[in-house]
PDB file of C-alpha atoms in Angstrom:
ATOM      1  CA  UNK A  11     -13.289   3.309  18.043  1.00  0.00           C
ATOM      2  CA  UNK A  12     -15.450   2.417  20.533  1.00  0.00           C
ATOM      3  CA  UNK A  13     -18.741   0.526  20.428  1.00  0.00           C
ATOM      4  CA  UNK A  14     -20.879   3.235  21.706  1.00  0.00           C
ATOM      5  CA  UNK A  15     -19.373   5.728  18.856  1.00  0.00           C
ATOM      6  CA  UNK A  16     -19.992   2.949  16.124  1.00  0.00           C
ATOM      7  CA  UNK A  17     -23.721   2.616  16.978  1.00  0.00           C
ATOM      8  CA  UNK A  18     -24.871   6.097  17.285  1.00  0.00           C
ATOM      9  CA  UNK A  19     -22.650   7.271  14.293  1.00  0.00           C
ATOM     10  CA  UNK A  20     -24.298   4.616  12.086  1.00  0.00           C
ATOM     11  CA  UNK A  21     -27.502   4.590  13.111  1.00  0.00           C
ATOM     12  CA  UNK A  22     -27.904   8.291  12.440  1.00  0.00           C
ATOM     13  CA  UNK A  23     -26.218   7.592   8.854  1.00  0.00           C
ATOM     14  CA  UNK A  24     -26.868   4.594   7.191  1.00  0.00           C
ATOM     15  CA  UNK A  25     -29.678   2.060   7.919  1.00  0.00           C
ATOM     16  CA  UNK A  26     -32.091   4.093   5.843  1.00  0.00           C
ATOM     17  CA  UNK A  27     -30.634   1.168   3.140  1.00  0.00           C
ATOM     18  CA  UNK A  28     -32.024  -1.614   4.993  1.00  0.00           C
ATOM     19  CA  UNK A  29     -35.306   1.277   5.952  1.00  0.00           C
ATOM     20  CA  UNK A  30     -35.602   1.383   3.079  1.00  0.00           C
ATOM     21  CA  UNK A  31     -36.791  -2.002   2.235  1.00  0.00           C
ATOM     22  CA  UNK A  32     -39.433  -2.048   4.593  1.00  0.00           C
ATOM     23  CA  UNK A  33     -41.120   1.160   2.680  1.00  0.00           C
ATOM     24  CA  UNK A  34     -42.496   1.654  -0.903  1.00  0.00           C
ATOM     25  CA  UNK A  35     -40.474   0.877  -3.302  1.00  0.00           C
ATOM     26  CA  UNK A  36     -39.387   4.726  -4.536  1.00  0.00           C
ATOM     27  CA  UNK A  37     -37.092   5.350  -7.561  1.00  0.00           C
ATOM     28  CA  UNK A  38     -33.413   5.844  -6.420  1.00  0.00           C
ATOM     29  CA  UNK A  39     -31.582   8.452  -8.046  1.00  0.00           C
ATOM     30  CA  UNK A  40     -28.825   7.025 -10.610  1.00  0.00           C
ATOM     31  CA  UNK A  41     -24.781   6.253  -9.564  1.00  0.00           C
ATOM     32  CA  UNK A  42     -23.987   8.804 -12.743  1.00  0.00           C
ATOM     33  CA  UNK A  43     -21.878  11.309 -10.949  1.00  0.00           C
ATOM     34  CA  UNK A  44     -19.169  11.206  -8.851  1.00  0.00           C
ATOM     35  CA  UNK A  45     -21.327  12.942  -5.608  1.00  0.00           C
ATOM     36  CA  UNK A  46     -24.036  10.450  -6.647  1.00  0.00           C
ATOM     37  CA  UNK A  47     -21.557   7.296  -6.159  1.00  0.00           C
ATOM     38  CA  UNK A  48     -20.071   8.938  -2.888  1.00  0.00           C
ATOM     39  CA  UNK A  49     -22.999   9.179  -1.528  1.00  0.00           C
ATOM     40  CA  UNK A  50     -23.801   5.572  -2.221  1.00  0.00           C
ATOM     41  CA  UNK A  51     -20.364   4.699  -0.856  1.00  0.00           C
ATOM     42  CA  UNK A  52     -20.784   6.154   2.646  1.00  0.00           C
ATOM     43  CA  UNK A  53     -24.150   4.336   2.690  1.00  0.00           C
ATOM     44  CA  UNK A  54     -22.332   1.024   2.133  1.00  0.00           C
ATOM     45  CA  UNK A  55     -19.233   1.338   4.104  1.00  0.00           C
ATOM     46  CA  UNK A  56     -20.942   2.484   6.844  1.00  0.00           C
ATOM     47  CA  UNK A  57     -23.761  -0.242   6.559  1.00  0.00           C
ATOM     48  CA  UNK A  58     -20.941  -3.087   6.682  1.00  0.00           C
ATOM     49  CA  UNK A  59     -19.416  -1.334   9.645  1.00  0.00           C
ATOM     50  CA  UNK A  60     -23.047  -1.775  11.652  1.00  0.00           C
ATOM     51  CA  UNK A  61     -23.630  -5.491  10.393  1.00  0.00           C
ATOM     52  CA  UNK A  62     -19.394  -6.062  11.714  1.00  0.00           C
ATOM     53  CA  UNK A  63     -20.864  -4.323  15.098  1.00  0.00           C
ATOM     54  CA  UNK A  64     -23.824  -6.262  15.689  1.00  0.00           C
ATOM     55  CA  UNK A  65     -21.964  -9.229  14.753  1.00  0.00           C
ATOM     56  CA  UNK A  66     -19.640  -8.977  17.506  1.00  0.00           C
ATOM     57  CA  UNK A  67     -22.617  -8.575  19.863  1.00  0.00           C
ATOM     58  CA  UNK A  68     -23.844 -11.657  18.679  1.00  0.00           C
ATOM     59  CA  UNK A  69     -20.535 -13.386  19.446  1.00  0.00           C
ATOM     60  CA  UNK A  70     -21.260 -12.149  23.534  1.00  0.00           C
ATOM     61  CA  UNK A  71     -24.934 -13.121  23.515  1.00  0.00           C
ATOM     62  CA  UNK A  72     -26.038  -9.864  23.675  1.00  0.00           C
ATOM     63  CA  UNK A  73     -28.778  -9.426  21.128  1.00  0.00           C
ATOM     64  CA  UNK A  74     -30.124  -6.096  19.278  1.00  0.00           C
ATOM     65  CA  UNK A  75     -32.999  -6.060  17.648  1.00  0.00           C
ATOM     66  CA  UNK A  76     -33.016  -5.372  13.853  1.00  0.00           C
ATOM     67  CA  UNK A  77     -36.786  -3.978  14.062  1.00  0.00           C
ATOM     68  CA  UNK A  78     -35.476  -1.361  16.728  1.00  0.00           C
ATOM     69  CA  UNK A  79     -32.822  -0.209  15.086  1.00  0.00           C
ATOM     70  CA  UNK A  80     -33.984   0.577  12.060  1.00  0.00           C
ATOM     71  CA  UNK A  81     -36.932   2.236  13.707  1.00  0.00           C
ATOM     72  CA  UNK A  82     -34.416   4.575  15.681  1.00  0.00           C
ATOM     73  CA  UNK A  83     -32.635   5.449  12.285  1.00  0.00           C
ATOM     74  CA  UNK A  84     -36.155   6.324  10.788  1.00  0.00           C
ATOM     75  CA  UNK A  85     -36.851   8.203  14.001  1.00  0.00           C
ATOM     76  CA  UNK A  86     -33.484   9.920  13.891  1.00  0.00           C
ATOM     77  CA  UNK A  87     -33.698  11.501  10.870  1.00  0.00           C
ATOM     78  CA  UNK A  88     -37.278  12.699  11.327  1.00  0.00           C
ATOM     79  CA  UNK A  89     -35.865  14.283  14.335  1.00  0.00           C
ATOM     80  CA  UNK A  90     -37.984  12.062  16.440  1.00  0.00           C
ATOM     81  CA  UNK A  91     -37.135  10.016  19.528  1.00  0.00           C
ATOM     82  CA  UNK A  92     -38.916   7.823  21.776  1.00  0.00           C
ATOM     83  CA  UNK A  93     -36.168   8.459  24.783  1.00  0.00           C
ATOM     84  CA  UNK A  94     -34.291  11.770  25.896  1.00  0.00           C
ATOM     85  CA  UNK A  95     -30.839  12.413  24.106  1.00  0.00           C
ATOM     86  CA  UNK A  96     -29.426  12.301  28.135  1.00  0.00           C
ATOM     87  CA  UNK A  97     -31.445   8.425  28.042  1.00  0.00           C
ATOM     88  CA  UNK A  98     -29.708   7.466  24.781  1.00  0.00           C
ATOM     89  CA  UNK A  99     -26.358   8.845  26.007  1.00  0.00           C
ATOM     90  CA  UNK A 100     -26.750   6.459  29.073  1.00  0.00           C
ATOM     91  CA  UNK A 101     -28.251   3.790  27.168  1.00  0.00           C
ATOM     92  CA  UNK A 102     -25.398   3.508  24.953  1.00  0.00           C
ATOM     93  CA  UNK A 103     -22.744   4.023  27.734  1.00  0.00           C
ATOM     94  CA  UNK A 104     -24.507   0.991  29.610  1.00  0.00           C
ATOM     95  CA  UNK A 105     -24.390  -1.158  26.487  1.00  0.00           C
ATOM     96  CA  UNK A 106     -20.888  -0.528  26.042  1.00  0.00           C
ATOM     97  CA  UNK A 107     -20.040  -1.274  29.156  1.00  0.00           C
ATOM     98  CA  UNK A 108     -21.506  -4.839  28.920  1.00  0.00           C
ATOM     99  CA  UNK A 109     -19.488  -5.490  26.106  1.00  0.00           C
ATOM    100  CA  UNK A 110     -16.431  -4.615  27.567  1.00  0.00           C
ATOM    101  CA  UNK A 111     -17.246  -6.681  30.705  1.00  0.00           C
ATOM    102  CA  UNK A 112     -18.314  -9.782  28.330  1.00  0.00           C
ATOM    103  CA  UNK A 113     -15.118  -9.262  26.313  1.00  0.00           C
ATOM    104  CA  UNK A 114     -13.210  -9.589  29.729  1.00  0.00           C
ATOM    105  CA  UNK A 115     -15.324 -12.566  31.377  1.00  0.00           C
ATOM    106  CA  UNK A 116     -14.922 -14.357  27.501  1.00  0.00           C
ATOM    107  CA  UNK A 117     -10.841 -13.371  27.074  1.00  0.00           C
ATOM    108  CA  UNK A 118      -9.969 -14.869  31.092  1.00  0.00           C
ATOM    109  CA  UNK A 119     -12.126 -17.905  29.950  1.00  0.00           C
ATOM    110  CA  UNK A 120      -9.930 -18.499  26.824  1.00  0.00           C
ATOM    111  CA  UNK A 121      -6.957 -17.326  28.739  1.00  0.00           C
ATOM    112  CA  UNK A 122      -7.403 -20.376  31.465  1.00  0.00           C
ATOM    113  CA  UNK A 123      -8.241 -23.085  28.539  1.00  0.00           C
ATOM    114  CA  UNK A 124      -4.859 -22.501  26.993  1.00  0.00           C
ATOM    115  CA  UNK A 125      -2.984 -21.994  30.300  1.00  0.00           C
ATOM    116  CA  UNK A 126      -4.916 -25.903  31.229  1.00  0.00           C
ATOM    117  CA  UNK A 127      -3.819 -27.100  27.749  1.00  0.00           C
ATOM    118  CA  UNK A 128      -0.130 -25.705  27.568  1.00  0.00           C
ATOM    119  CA  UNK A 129       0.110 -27.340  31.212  1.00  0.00           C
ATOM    120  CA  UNK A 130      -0.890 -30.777  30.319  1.00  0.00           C
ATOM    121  CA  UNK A 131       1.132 -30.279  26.733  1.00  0.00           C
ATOM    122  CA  UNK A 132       3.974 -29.784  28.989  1.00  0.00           C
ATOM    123  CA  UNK A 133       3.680 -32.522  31.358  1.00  0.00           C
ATOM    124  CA  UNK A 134       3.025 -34.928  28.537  1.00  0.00           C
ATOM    125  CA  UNK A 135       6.145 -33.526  26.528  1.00  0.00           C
ATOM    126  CA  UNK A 136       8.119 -34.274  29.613  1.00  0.00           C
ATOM    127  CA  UNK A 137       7.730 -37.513  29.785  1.00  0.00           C
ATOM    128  CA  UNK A 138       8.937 -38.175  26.187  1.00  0.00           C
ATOM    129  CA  UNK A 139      12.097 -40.278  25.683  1.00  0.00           C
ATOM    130  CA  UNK A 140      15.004 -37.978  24.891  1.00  0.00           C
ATOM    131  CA  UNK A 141      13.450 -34.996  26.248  1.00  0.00           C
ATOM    132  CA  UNK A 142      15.399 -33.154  29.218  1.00  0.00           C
ATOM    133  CA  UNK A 143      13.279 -30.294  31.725  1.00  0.00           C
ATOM    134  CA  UNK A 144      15.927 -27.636  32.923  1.00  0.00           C
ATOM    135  CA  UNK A 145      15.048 -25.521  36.087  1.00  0.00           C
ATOM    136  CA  UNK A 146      12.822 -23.032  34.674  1.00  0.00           C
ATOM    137  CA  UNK A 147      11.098 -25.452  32.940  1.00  0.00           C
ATOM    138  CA  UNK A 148      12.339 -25.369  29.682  1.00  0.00           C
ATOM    139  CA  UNK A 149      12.080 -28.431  27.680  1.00  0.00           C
ATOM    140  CA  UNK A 150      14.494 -29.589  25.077  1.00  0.00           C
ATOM    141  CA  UNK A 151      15.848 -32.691  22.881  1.00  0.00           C
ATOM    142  CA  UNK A 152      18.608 -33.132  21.034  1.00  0.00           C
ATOM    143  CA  UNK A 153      17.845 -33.666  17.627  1.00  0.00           C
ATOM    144  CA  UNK A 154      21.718 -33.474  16.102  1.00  0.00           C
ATOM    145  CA  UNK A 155      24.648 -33.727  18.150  1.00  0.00           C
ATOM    146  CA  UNK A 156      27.669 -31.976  17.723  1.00  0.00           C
ATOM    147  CA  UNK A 157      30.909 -30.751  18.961  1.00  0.00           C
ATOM    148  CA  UNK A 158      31.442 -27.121  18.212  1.00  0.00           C
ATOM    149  CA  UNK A 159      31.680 -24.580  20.977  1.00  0.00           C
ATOM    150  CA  UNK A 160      28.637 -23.099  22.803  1.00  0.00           C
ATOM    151  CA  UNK A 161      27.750 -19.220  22.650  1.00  0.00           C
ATOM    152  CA  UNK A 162      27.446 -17.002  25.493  1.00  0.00           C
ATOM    153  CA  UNK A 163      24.709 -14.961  26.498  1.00  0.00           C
ATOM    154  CA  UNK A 164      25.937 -11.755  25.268  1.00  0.00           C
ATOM    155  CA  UNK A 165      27.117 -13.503  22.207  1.00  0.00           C
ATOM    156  CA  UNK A 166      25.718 -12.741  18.954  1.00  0.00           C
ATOM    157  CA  UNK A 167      24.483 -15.952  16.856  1.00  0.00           C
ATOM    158  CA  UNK A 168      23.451 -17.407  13.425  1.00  0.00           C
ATOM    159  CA  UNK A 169      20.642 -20.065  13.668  1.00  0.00           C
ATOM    160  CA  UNK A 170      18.373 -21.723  11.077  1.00  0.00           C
ATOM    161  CA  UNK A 171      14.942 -22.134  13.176  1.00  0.00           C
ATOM    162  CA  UNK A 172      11.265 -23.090  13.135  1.00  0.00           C
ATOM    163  CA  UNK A 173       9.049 -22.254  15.250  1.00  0.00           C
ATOM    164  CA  UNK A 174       5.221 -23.970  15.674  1.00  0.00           C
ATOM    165  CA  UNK A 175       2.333 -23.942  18.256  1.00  0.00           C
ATOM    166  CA  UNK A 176       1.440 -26.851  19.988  1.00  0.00           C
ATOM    167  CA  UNK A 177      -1.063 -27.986  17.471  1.00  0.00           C
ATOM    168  CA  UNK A 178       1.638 -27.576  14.922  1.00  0.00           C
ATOM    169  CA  UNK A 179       0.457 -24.363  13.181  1.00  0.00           C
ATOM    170  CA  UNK A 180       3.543 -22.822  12.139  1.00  0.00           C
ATOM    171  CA  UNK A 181       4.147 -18.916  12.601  1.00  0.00           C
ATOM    172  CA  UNK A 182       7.725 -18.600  11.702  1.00  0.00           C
ATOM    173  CA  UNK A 183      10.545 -19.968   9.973  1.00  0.00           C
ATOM    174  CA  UNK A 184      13.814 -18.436   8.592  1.00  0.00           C
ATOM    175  CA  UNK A 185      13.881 -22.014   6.474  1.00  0.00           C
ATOM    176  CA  UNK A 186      10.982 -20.904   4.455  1.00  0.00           C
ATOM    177  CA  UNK A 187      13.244 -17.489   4.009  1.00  0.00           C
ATOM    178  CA  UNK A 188      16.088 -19.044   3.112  1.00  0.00           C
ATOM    179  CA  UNK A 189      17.903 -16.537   5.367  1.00  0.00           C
ATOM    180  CA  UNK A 190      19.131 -17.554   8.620  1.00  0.00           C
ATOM    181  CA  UNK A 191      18.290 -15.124  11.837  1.00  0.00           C
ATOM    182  CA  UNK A 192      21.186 -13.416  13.448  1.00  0.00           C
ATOM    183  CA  UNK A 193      20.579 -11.913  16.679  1.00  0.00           C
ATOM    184  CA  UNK A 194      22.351 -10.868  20.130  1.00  0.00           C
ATOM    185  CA  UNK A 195      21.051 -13.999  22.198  1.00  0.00           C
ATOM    186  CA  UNK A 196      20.280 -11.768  25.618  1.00  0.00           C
ATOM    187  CA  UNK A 197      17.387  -9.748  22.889  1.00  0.00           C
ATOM    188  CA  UNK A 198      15.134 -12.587  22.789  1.00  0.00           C
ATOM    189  CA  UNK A 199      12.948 -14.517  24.444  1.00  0.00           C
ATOM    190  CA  UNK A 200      14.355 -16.096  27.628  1.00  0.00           C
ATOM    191  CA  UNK A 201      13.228 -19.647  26.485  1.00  0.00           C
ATOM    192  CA  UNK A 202      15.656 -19.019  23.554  1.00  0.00           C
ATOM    193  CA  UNK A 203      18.262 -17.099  25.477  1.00  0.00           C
ATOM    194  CA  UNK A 204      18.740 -20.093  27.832  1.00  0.00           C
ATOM    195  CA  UNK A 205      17.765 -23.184  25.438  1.00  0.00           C
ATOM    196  CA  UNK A 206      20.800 -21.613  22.647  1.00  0.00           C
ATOM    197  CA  UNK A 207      23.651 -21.850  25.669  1.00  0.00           C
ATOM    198  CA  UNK A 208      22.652 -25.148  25.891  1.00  0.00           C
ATOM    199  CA  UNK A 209      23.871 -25.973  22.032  1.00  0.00           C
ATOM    200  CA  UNK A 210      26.884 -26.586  20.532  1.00  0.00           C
ATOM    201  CA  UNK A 211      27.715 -24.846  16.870  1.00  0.00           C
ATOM    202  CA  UNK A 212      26.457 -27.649  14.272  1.00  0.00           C
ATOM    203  CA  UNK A 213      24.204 -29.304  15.976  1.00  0.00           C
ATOM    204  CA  UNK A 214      19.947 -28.939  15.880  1.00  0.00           C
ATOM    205  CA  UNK A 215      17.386 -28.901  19.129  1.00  0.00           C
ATOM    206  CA  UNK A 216      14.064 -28.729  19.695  1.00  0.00           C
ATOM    207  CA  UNK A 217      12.909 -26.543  22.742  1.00  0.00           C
ATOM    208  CA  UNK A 218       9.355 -26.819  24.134  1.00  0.00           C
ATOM    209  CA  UNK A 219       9.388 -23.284  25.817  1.00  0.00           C
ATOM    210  CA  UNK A 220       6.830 -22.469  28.550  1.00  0.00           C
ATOM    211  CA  UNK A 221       4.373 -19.652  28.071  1.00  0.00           C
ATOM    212  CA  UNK A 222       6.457 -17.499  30.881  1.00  0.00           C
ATOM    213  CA  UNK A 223       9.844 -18.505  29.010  1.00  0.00           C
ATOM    214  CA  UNK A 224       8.358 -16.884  25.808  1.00  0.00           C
ATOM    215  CA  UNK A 225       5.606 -14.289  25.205  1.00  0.00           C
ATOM    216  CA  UNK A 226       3.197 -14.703  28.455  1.00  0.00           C
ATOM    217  CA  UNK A 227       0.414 -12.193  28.301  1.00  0.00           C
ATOM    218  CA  UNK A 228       1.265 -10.227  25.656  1.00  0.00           C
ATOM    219  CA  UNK A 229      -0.904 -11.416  22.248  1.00  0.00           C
ATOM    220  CA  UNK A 230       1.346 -11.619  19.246  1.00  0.00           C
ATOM    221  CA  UNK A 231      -1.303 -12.261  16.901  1.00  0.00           C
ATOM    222  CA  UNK A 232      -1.023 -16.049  15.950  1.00  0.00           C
ATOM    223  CA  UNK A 233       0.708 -16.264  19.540  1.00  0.00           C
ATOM    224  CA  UNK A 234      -2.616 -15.950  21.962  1.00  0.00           C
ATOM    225  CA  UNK A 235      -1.373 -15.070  25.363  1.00  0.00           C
ATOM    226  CA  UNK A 236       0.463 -18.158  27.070  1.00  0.00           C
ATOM    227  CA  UNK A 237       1.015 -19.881  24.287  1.00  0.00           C
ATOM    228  CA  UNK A 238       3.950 -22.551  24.815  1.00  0.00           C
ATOM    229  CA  UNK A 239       5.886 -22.456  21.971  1.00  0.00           C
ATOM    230  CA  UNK A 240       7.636 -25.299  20.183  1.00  0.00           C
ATOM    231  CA  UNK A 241      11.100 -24.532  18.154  1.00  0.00           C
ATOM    232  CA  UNK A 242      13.928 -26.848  16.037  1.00  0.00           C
ATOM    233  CA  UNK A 243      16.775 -24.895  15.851  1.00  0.00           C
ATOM    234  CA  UNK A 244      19.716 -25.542  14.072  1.00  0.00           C
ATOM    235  CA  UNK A 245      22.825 -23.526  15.514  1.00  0.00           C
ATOM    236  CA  UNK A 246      25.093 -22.754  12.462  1.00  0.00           C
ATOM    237  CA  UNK A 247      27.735 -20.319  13.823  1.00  0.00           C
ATOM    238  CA  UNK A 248      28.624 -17.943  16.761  1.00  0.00           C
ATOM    239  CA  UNK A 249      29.087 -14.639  14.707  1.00  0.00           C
ATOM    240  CA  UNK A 250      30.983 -12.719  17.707  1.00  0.00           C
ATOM    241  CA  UNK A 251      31.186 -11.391  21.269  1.00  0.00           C
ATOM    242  CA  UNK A 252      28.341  -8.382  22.009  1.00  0.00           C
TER     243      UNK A 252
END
């Protein structure tokens, strides 16, 4: 929903509560029916949904008034207004439109801290006894050795893995399963799709994939866009040709 919508829904609805307070103290009718407690309901839900709102324009440094507000509600359902409906319409449209442009300015800020960070994580890594840099960048060290054959890219695989941010927050693991992942190894990311050739059946790496080599822009949740990605994976079998 957007911002605009959230505002003038709830302040037509539900900061009579918090009015409320500011008036004398009148007896509220009793939560003894179901209608009563609906009512009551929509007054809270809705009232949580404002104070989540303004929140969030607190996080951007844009500040609304409490005082105002309320006095808009009170005015609202008195059917009073200090501004035109066409003036509020604008008003609103204006406000959202400095959220969005905050949200932007605030999202390519974060967005060039962790491409700055991921770069120096990488050029640190790199430098690492034991660790190897292919072409594309793709960083990797072998943690077990062994002599088993090596899949192909349209081969399908069996791998034990764990996979961690830089700061070592961990987001997956088929360990913590107990189920290894089997997967066609041209249907994942390319930092996996080239870093698995590299392995031999039995034996364990750890891959240091670069942002572009995994998930890029896109936000996976716990994965913020370019995120470099650090995995151990153990390589138990090569289940069969694609």
């Amino acid at each position: 929903m957007r911002v605009t919508t959230k505002l003038s829904l709830i302040a037509i609805t539900v900061l009579t509560l918090s009015a409320c307070q500011k008036e004398p103290q009148v007896d509220i009718p009793a939560l003894d029916t179901d209608q009563a407690k609906q009512a009551y309901s929509l007054g809270v839900s809705a009232g949580r949904y404002l104070e989540s709102t303004v929140q969030e324009y607190d996080k951007i440094a844009v500040e609304l008034n409490s005082d105002l507000i309320l006095q808009g509600v009170k005015d609202g359902l008195a059917g009073t207004s200090s501004v035109s409906d066409d003036e509020i319409q604008q008003l609103l449209a204006t406000l959202d439109e400095q959220y969005r442009a905050k949200q932007a300015e605030m999202a390519a800020a974060e967005s060039e801290a962790v491409i700055t960070a991921g770069k120096s994580y990488l050029e640190q890594n790199a430098t690492k006894e034991g660790v190897m840099v292919t072409e594309s960048g793709l960083q990797y060290e072998v943690l077990v050795a062994a002599d088993g054959p090596k899949p192909a890219e349209t081969d399908i695989v069996k791998v034990h893995y764990t996979g961690t941010l830089t700061d070592g927050t961990k987001f997956d693991s088929s360990y913590d399963r107990d189920a290894p992942a089997e997967f066609p190894l041209n249907r994942v990311i390319p930092g996996w799709t080239e870093g698995v050739q590299l392995m031999n059946v039995g034996s364990k790496f750890k891959f240091t994939i670069p942002s572009e080599l995994a998930y890029g822009e896109r936000d996976m949740g716990v994965i913020t866009p370019h995120s470099v990605l650090v995995f151990e994976v153990e390589l138990l079998e090569i289940v069969a040709g694609e």
